[in-house]
Structure formats: C-alpha cells, structure tokens
Protein backbone atom coordinates (compact mmCIF):
# COMPACT_ATOMS: atom_id res chain seq x y z
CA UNK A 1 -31.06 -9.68 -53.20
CA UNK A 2 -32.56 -12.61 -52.05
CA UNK A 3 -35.24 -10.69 -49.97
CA UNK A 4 -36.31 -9.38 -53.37
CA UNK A 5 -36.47 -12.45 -55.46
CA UNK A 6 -38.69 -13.76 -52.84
CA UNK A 7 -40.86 -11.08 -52.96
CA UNK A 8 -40.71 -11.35 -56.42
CA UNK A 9 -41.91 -14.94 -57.00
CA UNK A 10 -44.95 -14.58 -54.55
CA UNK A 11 -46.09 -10.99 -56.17
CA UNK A 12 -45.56 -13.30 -59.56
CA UNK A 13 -47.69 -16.40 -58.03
CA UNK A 14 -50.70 -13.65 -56.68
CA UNK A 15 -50.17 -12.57 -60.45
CA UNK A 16 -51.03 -16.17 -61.97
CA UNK A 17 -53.84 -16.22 -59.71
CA UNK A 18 -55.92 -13.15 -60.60
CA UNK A 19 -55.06 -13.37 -64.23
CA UNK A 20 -56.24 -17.21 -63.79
CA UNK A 21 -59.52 -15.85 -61.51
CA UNK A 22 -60.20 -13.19 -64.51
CA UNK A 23 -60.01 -15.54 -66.87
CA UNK A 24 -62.68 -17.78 -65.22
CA UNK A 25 -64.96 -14.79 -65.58
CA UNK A 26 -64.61 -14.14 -69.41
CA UNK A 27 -61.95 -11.72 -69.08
CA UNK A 28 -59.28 -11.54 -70.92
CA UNK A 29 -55.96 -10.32 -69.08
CA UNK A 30 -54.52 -6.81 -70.22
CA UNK A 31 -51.68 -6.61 -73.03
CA UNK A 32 -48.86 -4.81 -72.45
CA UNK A 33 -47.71 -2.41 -75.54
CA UNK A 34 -44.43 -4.21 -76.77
CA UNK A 35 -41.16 -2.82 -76.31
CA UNK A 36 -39.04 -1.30 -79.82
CA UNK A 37 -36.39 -3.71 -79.79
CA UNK A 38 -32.75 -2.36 -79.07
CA UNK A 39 -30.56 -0.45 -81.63
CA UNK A 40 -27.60 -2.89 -81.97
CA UNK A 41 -23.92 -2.10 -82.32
CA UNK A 42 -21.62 -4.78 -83.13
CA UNK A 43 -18.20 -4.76 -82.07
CA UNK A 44 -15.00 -7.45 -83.61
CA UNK A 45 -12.12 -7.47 -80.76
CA UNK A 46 -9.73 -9.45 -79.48
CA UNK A 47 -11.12 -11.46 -76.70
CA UNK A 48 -8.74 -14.40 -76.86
CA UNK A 49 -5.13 -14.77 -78.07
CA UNK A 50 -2.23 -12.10 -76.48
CA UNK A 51 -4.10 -9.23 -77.75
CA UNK A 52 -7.11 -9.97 -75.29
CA UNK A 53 -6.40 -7.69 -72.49
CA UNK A 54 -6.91 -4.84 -75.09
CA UNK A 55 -9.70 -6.26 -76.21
CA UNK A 56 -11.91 -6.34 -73.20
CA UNK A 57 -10.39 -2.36 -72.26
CA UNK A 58 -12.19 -1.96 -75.74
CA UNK A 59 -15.30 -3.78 -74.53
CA UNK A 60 -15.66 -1.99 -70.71
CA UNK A 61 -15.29 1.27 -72.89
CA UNK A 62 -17.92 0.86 -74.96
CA UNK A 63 -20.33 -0.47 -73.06
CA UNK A 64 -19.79 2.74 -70.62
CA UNK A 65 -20.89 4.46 -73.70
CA UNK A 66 -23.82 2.79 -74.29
CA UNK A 67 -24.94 3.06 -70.66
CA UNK A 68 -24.11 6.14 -70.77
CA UNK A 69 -26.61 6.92 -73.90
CA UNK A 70 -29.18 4.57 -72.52
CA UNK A 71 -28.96 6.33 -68.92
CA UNK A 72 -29.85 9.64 -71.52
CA UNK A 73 -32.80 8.14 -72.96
CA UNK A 74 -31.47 5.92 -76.05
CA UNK A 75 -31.55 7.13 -78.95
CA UNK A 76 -34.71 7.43 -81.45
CA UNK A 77 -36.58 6.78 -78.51
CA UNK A 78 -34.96 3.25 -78.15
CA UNK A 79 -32.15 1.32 -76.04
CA UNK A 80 -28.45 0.95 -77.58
CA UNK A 81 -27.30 -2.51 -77.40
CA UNK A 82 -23.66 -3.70 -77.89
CA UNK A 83 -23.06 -6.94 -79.61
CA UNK A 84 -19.53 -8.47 -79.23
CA UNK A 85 -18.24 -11.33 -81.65
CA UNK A 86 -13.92 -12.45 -80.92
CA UNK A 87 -12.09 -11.85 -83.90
CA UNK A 88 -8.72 -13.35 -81.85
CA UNK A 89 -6.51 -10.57 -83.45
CA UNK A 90 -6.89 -13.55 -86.62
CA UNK A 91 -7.80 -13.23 -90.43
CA UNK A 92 -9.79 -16.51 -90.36
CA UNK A 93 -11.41 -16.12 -87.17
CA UNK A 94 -12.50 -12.52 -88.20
CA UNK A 95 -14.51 -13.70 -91.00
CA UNK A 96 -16.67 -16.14 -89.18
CA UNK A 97 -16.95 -13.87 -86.38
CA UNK A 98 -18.29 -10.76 -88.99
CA UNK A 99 -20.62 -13.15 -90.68
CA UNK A 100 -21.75 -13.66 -87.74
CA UNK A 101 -22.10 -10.28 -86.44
CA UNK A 102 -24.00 -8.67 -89.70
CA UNK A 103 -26.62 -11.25 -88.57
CA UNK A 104 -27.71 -9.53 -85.54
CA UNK A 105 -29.25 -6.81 -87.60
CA UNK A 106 -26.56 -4.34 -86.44
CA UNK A 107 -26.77 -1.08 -87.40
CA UNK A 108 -22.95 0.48 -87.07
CA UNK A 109 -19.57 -1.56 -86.53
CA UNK A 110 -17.69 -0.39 -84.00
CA UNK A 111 -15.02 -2.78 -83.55
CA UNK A 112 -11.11 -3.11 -84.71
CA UNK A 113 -8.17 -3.81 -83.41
CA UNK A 114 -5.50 -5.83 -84.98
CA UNK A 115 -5.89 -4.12 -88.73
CA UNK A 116 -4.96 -8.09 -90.17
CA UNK A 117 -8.25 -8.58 -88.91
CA UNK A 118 -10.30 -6.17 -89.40
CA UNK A 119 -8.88 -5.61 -93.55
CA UNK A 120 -10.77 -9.35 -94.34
CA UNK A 121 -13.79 -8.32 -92.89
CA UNK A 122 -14.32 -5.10 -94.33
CA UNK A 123 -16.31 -6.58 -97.58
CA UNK A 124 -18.56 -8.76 -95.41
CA UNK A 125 -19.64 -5.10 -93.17
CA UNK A 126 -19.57 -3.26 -96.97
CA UNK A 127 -21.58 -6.07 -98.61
CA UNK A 128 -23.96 -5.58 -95.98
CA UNK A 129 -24.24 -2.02 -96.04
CA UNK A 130 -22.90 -1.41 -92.19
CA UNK A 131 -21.13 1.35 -92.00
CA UNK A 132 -17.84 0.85 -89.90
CA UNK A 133 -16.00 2.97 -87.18
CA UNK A 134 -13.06 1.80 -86.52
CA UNK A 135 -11.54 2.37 -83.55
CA UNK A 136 -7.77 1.39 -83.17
CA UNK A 137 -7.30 -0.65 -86.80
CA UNK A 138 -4.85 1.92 -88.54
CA UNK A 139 -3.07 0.29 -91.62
CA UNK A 140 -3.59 1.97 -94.93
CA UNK A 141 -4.78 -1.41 -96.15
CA UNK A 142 -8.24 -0.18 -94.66
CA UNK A 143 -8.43 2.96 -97.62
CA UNK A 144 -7.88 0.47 -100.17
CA UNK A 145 -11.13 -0.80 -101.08
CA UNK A 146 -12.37 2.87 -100.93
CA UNK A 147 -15.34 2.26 -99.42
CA UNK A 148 -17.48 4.88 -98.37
CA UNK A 149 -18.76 3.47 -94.98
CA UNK A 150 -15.39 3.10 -92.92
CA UNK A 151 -14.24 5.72 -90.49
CA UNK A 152 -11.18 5.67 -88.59
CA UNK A 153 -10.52 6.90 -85.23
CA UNK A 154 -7.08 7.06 -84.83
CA UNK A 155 -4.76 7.93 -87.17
CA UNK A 156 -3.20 5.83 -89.88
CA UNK A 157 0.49 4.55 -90.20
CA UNK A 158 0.90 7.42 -92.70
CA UNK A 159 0.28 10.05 -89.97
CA UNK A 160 2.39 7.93 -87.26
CA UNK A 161 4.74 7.81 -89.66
CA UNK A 162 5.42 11.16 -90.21
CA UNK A 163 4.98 11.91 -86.06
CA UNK A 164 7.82 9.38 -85.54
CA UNK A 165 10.61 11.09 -87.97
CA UNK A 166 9.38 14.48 -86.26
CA UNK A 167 10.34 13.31 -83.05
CA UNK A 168 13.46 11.26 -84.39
CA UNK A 169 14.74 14.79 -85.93
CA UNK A 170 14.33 16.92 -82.58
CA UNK A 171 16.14 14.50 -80.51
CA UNK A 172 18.61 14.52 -82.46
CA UNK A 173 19.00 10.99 -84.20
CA UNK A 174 19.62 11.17 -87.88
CA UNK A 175 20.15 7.78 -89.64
CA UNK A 176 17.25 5.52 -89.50
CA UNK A 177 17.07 1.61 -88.80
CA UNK A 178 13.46 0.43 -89.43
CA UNK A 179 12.66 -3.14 -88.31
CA UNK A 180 9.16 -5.03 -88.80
CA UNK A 181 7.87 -8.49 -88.47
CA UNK A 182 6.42 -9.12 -91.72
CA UNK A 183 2.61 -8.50 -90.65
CA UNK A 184 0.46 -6.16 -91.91
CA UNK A 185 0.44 -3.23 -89.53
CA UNK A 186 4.28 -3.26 -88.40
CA UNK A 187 4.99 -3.82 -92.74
CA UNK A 188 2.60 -0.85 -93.15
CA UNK A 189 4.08 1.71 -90.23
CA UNK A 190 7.51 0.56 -91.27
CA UNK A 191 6.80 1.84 -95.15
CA UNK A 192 5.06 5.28 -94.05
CA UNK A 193 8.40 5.64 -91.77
CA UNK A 194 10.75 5.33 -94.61
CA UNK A 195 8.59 7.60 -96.75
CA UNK A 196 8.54 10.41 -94.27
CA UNK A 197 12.22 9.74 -93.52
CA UNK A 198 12.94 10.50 -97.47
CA UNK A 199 10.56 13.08 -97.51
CA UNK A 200 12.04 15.12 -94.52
CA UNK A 201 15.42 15.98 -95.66
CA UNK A 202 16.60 15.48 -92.14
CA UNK A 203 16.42 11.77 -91.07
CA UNK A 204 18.61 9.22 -93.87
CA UNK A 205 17.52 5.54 -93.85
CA UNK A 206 20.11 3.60 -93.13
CA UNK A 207 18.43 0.25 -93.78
CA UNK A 208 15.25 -2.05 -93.60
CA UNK A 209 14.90 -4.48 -91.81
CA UNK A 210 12.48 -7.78 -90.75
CA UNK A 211 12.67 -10.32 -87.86
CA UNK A 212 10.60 -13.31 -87.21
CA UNK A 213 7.86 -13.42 -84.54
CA UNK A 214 8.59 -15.12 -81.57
CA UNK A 215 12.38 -16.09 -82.22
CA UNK A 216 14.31 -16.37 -79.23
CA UNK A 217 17.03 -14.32 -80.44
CA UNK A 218 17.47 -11.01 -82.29
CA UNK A 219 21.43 -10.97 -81.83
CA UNK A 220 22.51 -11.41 -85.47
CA UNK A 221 19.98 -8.86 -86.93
CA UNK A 222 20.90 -6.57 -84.06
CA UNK A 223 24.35 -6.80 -85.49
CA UNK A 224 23.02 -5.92 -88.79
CA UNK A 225 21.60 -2.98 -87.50
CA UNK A 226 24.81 -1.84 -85.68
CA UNK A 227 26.73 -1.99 -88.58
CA UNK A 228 24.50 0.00 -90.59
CA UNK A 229 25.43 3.18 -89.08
CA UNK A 230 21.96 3.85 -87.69
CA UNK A 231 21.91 6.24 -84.52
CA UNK A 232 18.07 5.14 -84.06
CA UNK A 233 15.99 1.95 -84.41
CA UNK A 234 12.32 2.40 -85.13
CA UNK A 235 10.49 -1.11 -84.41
CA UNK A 236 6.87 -1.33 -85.46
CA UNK A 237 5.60 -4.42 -83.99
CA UNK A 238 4.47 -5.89 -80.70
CA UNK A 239 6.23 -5.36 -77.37
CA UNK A 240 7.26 -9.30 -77.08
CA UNK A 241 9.41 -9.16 -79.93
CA UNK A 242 10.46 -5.31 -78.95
CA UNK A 243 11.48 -6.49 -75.61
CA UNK A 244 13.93 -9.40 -77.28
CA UNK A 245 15.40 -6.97 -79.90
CA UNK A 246 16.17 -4.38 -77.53
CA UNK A 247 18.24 -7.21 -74.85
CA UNK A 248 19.75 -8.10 -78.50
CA UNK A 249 20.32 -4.37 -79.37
CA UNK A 250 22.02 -3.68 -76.37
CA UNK A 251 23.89 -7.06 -76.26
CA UNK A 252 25.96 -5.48 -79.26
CA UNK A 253 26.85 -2.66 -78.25
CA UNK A 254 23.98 -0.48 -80.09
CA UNK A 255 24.08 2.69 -78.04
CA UNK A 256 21.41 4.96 -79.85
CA UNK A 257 18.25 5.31 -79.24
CA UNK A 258 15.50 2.70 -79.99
CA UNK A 259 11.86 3.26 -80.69
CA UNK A 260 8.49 1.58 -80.92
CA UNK A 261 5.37 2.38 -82.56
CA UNK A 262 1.85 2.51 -80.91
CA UNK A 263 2.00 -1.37 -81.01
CA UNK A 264 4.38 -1.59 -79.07
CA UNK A 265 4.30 1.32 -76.36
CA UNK A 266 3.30 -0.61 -73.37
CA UNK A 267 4.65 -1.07 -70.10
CA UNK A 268 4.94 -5.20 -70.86
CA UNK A 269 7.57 -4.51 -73.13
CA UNK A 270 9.65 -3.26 -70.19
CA UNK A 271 9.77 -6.40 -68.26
CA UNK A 272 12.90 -8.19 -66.83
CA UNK A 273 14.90 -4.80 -69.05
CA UNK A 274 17.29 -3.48 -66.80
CA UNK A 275 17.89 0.54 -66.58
CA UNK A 276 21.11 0.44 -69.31
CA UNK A 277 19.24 -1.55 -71.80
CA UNK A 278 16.36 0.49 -71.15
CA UNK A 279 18.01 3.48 -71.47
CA UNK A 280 16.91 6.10 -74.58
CA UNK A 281 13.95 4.32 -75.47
CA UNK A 282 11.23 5.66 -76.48
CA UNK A 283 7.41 4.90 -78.26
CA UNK A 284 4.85 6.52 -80.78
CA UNK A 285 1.96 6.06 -79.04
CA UNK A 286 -1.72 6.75 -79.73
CA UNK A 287 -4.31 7.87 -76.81
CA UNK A 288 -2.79 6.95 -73.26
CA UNK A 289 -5.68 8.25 -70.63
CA UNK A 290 -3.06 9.04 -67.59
CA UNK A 291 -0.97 11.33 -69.62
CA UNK A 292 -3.84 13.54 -70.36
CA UNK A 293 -5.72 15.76 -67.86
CA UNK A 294 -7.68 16.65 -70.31
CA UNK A 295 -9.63 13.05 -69.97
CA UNK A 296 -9.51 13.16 -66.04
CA UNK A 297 -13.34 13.14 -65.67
CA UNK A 298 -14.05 10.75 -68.55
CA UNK A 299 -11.30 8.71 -66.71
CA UNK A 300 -12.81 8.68 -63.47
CA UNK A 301 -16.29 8.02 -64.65
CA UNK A 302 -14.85 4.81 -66.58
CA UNK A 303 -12.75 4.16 -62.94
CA UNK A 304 -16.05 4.13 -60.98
CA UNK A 305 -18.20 1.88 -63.82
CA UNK A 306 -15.52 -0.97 -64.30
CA UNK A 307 -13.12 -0.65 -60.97
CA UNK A 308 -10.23 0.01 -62.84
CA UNK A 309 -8.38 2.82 -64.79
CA UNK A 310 -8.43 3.04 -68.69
CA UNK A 311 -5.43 2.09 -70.28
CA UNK A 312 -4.69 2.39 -73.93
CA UNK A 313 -7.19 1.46 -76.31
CA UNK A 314 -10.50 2.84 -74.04
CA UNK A 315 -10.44 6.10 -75.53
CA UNK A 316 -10.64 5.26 -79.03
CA UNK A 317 -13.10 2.60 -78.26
CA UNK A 318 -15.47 4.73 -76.10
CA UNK A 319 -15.35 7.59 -79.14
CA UNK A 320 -16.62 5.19 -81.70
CA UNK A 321 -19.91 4.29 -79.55
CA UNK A 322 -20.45 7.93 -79.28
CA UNK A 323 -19.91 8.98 -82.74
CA UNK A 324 -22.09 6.22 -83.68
CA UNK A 325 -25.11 6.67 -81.63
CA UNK A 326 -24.57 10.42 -82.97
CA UNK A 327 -24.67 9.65 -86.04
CA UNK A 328 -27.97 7.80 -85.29
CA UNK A 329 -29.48 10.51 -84.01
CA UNK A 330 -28.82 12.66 -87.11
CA UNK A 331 -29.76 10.29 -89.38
CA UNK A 332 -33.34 10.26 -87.79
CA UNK A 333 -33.23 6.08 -88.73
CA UNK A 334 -31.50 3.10 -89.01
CA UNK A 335 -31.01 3.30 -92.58
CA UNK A 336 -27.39 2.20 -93.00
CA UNK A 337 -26.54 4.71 -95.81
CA UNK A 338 -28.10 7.83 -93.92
CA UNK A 339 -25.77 6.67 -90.78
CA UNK A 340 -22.99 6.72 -93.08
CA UNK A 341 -23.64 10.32 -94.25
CA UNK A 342 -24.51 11.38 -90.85
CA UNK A 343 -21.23 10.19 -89.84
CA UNK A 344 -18.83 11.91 -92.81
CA UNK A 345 -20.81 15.12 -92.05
CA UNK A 346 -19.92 15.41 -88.41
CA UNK A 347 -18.49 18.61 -87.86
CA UNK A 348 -19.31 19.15 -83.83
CA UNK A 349 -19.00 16.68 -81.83
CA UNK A 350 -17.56 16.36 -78.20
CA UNK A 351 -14.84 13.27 -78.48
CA UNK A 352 -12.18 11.92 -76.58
CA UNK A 353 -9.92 12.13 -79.54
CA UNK A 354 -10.39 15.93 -80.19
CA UNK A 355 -11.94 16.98 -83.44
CA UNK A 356 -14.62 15.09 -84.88
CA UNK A 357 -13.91 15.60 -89.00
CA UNK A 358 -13.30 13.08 -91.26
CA UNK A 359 -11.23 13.52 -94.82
CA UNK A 360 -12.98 12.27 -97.99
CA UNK A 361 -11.23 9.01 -97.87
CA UNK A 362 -12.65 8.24 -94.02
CA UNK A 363 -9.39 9.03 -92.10
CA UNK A 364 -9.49 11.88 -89.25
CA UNK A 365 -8.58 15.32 -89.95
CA UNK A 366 -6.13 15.86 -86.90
CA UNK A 367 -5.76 12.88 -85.18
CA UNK A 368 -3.73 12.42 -81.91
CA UNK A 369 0.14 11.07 -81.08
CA UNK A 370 1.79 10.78 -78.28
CA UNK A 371 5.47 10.53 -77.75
CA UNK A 372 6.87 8.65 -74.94
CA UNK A 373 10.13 8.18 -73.39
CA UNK A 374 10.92 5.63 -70.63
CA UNK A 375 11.86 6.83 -67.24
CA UNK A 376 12.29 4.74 -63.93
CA UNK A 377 11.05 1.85 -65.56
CA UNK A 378 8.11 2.99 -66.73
CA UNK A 379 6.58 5.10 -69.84
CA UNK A 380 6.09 8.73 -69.29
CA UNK A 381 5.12 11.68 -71.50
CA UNK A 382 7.20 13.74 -73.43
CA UNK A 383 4.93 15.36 -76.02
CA UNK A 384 2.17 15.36 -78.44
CA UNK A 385 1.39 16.56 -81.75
CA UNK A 386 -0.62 18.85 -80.64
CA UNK A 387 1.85 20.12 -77.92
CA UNK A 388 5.32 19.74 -78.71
C-alpha cells in the first residue's frame, strides 16, 4: 500500500507539471465527462443503545447488497449508495435522524428495526414521497396511516401471532399466559396472540399480563401467572427482561412451558439460565440464517465479505436492498411514486425471505416463522411455517 501511494503522488506531481507546461502553451487541459452521481438508499437502525449489535448485522447486510449490485453494473447505469442515519431503537432520536436522512436525496428507505421507531418517522418518509421497505419493523401500528409507500419484509404481529398459538396447540399447552412490557411491539404481538388464541378454539387465555422494563425482579407477577392456571407463558419483549421472568417463573414453581416472540429469540437471553430453568422453552422467531440450508451460499458469501456469520436480522435487511434496487430497475427512474408501484407489482423476484408479493395494505403474502426450542443451552430448530 505504501509502494502505491508513492507511486501515486509522483505520477500526480508529473501530472501538475504537463498540465502546468500545456497551459504555458495556450492549451487548455482535457475535461473529464462527470460522473452520474450515486442512487442513494437510506437506511434508520440501531447503531447505539442495546439494540446496536442488530443494527450493524442490518448495516454489513445491506451494504453486501449494494456491492453486490454495484459489482453488476449499478443500476440505471449508475452506482447504489447506502446512507445510514442511528435511530437508537428511540422515538425522538428517529425523527431527527429521518429528517435528516430525506435530505440526502434518497430514493427508497430501507431501514427499521425497533417498530417505536420507525411508526414516528413514517410521515416524515410519506411527506417526502420515499417509499419505505421495511425490513424487521413489524407492529400493525405501521398499516395505520395506510400509506401506500411502506412495504414490510417480515411478517406482522398479526401473522406471529397466529404462528405462536399454532405451535402452542401442537405441543400440547392449552391455557395461555401473555406477558408484555408496555411498548409498542411486545403490546402489539401480545394483542394479535390473544386474538388468535380466541379465534382458535383450542388455546383459552388464561390472563394478560405487563411487567416493567428493567426491574430486578419478576417474582410476584410470576406468581400471578402461576396461579392463573396457565400451562404456557408467551412473553413478547426483549430477552433481558425474558431472561429475569423466566429465573422468576421457575423460582415459583411454574413448570409449563414458556415462550418468546421474535424479540426475544436470542441466545443472550440464555445466559447464567441453568438447564431446569431452561427447560421447555421455546421462541417465535423470524429469519435465523444457520437453521436454513436453503441460505448456505448467501451465508457464506456474507461470511467471506464481513468475517463473520449472519445472525438474525441480515436476511431481512439484505432483501430490502435487493427489492429496492429492483424496483429501480423497473421503474426505469428515480421517480419516487413509479418505485413505489414497481415495488407493489413485484411478482418474481429471487429473495431471501421466499416469495416476493405484497397484499394491498403493504404486508407480505407468505411471510416466514420459525419455531425454536432450546436444547443444550442453545436455540435450535424445530419447525417453520412452511415446514411443520
């Protein structure tokens, strides 16, 4: 490297020189045609706060995308170009950070995590006509608007919802607990749960519960939750407070079998749980890249480009690059409504996440769960909705 920025400053310095020499004889030094500036994605994640780690997955997976597209000539005969603003997993800091973002002349979001903060900066993307895919965001707070420009990768609470009472019904657990922490996701999945519960026939509610984020101790709830007769706990918040209600759980005497949604299906929420109290649990999860072969190559390629393996959140992230520069491509512009269209029509299109359609109201036609049990201290697989 060093060799080569040496040899770079005197071919730059001979440069100076016969542009200077030309000059001195009335000539005036050649123009080189200027380069189409880049097509711009902007993307809101996590960066800082306890979500980050799934942030930056998000961020390595999209910018393998865009090398990817770049590496096959751009698109519309110019470079992609990913622009990253930290929304901190925060309302407030979401805002500044998308009124910041729909300055860069963007011409598709592709960011979304936390859905608390990607739900305040929806009208800032709408009110600039940037159409939105979302990649992990999933509360049904995102349809309310009904805006015409958002797209959502992974499914929404109402679809995890009814995956979880599926999988409650053929393992056998009957009478419901659902717990939340007040936030908008977990308050979200926890609703769609109950619905599906009263809508299946099979799995009773035995009661509703909420617990405050980042209390030290779960034990009287867990109590609660005992006496309600419930055989199975479905907790739709984040792992720290999972891994404290589960210790609690198991502290009195809950024996049945506990579950998480996709916020909460990670290894972390394992730690310092010893095999009883870890016993029978289980997590709704949504793409997790080592329990399907079927994204072995894509999972190597994103191996060999970062120098580690995707985890949760890549393949979600990855999809919405490629759907947008797709969309792109159809469109034939960067007119923001065309890119829109372009996007609701996709019909074939080879994603991650399986089938490329879109409903009406911007949610996917068949999108993917995962059900996981723990074994050995660790998550594995135990089905899908697409293989039981």
């Amino acid at each position: 490297m060093r060799v080569r920025a040496k040899l770079g400053v005197a071919v730059l310095a001979a440069a100076v020189v016969a542009t200077g020499a030309l000059a001195g004889c009335g000539h005036k030094p050649a123009q080189r045609p200027a380069q189409a500036s880049p097509i711009r994605l902007g993307a809101l994640v996590p960066l800082t706060g306890r979500i980050s780690a799934a942030g930056q997955a998000m961020v390595d997976a999209e910018q393998l995308a865009v090398h990817e597209a770049n590496a096959a000539g751009g698109v519309l005969g110019r470079r992609v170009e990913l622009v990253v603003e930290d929304d901190a997993c925060d309302p407030g800091t979401a805002v500044v950070a998308a009124n910041k973002i729909v300055t860069r002349d963007i011409a598709v979001s592709v960011g979304g995590y936390c859905s608390s903060a990607t739900v305040p900066a929806l009208k800032i993307f709408h009110d600039a006509g940037i159409p939105m895919v979302i990649p992990l965001s999933n509360s049904t707070e995102l349809l309310e608007p009904k805006y015409n420009s958002i797209f959502l990768i992974s499914g929404t609470v109402t679809a995890e919802g009814r995956f979880a009472v599926t999988a409650m019904d053929r393992l056998g657990s009957h009478h419901l607990a659902v717990v939340h922490d007040g936030t908008s996701f977990p308050v979200s999945l926890a609703q769609a749960t109950v619905d599906a519960a009263h809508a299946s026939g099979t799995v009773q509610v035995a009661g509703e519960f909420e617990l405050a984020q980042g209390a030290p101790s779960y034990l009287r709830l867990a109590e609660q939750i005992r006496d309600s007769g419930a055989d199975v706990v479905y907790y739709t918040g984040n792992y720290a407070e999972a891994n404290q209600l589960i210790i609690d759980l198991r502290a009195s005497d809950f024996t049945g079998k506990i579950m998480v949604g996709d916020d909460g299906a990670d290894d972390h929420l394992l730690d310092g749980l010893t095999p009883q109290q870890s016993a029978n649990v289980y997590g709704t999860a949504l793409m997790v890249p080592k329990f399907m072969p079927s994204l072995a190559d894509w999972s190597a390629r994103f191996t060999k480009a970062t120098g580690h393996a995707p985890g949760p959140a890549t393949p979600e992230a990855y999809d919405a690059v490629k759907l947008a520069v797709d969309a792109i491509r159809r469109a034939g512009s960067l007119d923001h409504a065309a890119i829109s269209r372009a996007i609701a029509g996709t019909t074939q299109l080879n994603l991650l996440s399986g089938d490329p359609r879109f409903n009406p109201d911007g949610t996917r036609v068949n999108p993917t769960f995962l059900l996981l049990a723990v074994r050995d201290g660790t998550f594995t697989y135990v089905s899908s909705n697409e293989t039981p």
